[in-house]
Coordinates of N, CA and C in Angstrom, one line a residue:
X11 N 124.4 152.2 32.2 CA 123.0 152.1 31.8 C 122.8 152.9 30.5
X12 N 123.8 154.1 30.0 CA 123.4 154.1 28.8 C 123.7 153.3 27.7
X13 N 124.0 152.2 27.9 CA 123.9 151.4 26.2 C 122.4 150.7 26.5
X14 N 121.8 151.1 27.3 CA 120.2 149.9 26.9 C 119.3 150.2 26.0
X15 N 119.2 151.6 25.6 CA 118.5 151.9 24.3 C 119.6 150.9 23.2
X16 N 120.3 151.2 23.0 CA 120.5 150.7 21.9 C 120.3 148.3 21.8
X17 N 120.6 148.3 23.1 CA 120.2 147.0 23.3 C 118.6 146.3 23.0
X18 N 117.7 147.6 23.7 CA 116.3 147.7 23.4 C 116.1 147.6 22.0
X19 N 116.6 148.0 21.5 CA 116.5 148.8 19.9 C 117.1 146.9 18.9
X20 N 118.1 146.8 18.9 CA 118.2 145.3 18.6 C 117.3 144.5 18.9
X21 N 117.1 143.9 20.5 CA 116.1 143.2 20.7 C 114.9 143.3 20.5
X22 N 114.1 144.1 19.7 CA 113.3 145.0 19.3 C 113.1 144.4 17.9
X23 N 114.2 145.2 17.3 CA 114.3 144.4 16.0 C 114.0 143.2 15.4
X24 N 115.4 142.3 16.7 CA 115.1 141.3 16.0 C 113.5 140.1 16.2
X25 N 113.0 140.3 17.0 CA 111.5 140.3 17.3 C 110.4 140.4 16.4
X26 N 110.3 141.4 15.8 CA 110.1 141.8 14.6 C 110.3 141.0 13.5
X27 N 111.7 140.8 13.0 CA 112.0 139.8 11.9 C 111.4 138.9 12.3
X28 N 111.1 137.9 13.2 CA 110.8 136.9 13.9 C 109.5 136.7 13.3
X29 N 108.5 137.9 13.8 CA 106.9 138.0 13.8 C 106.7 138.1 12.4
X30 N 107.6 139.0 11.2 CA 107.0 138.7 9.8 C 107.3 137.6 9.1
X31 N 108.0 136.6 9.6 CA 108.1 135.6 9.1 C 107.4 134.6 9.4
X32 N 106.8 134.6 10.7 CA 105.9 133.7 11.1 C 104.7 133.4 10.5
X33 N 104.6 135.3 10.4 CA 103.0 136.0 9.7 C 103.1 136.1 8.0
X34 N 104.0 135.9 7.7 CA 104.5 135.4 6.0 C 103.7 133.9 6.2
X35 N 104.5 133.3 6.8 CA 103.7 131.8 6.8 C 101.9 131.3 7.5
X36 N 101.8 132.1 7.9 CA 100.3 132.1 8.6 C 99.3 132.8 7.3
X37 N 99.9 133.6 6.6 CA 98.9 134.5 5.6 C 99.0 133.4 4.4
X38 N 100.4 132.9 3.7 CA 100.4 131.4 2.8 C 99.4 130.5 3.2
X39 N 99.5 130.2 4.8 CA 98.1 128.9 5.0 C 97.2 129.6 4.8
X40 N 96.4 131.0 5.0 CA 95.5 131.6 4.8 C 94.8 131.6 3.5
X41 N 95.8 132.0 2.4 CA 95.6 132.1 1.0 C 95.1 130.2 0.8
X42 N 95.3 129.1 1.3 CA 95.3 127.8 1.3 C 94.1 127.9 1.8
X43 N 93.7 128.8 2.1 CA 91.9 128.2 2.5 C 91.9 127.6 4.2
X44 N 93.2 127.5 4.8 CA 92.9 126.9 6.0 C 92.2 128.0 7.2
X45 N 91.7 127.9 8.5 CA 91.7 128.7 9.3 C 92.6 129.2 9.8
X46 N 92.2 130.6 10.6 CA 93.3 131.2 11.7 C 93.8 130.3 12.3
X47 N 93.1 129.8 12.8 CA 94.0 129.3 14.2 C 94.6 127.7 13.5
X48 N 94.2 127.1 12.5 CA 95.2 125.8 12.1 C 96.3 126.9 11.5
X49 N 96.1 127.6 10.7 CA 97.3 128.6 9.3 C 98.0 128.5 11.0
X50 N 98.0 129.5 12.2 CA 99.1 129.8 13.2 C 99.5 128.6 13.5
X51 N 98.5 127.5 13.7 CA 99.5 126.4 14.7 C 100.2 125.7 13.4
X52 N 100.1 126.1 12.1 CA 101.1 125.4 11.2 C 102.4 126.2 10.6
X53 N 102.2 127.5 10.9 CA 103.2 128.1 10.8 C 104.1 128.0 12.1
X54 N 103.6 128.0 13.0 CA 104.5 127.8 14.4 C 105.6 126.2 14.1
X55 N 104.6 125.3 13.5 CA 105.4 124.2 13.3 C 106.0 124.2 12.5
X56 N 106.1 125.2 11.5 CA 107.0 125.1 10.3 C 108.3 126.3 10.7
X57 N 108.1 127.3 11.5 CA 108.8 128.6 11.3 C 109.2 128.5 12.7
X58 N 108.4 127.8 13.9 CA 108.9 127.7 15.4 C 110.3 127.2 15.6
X59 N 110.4 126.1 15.4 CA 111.9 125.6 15.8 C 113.1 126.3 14.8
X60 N 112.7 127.1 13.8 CA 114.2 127.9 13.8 C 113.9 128.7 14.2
X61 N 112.9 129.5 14.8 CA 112.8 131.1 15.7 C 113.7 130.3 17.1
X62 N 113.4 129.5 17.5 CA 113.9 129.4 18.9 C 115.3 128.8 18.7
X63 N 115.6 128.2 17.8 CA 116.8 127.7 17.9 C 117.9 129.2 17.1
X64 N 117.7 130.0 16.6 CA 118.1 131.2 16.2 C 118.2 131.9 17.6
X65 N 117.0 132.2 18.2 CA 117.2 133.0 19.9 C 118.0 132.3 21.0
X66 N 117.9 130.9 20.9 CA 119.4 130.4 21.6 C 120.4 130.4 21.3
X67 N 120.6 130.2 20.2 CA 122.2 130.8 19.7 C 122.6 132.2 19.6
X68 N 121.7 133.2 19.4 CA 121.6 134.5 20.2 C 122.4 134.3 21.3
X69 N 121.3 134.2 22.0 CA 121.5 134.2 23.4 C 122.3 133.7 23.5
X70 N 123.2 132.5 23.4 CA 124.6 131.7 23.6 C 125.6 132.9 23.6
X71 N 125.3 133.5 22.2 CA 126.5 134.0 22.0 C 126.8 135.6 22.8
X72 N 125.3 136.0 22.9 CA 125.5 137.5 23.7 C 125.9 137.2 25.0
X73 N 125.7 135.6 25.3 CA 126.2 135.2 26.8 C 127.9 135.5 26.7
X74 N 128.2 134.9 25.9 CA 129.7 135.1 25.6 C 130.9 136.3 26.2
X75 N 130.0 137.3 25.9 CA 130.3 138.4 26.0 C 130.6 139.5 27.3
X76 N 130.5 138.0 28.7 CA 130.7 138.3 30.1 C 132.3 138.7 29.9
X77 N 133.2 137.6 28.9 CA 134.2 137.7 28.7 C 135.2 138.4 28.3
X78 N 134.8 139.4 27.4 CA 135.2 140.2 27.1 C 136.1 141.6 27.4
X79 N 136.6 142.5 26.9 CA 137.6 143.1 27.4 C 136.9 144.5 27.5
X80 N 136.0 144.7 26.7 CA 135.2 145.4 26.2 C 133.9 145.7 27.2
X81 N 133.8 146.9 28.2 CA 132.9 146.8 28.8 C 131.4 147.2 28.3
X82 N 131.4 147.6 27.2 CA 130.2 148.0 26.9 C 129.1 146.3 26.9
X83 N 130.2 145.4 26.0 CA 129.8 143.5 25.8 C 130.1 143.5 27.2
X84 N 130.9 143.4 27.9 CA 130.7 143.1 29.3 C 129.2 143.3 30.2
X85 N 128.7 144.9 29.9 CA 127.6 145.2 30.0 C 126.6 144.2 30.1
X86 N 126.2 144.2 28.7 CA 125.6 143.8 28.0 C 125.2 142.1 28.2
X87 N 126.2 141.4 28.0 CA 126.6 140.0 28.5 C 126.2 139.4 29.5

């Protein structure tokens, strides 16, 4: 159980990246004059399917990691 901070701390992170990029594209429809809530549902459709298809391949890969020889990724995995 001590490697979860640092797991926290990643997943954390990468979350973040996620949210300014969304919110990059939500503030562009903004400056466009559109509203809040069209600017989000058009940034979701422009920035959603590579957030989620990025966190499954994530996830794919941290699944991976059952395998490993390495118990810390075994942990983790």
């Amino acid at each position: 159980m001590q490697a979860t901070l640092p797991v926290i701390a990643l997943g954390e992170g990468i979350g973040v990246d996620y949210a300014l990029y969304i919110l990059t594209v939500v503030l562009a429809n903004l400056r466009a004059g559109e509203s809040l809530s069209v600017a989000y549902y058009r940034a979701l459709l422009f920035t959603g399917k590579v957030v989620v298809l990025t966190g499954i391949t994530l996830g794919i890969a941290v699944a991976t990691w059952v395998f490993s020889p390495i118990k810390f990724q075994v942990d983790m995995g």
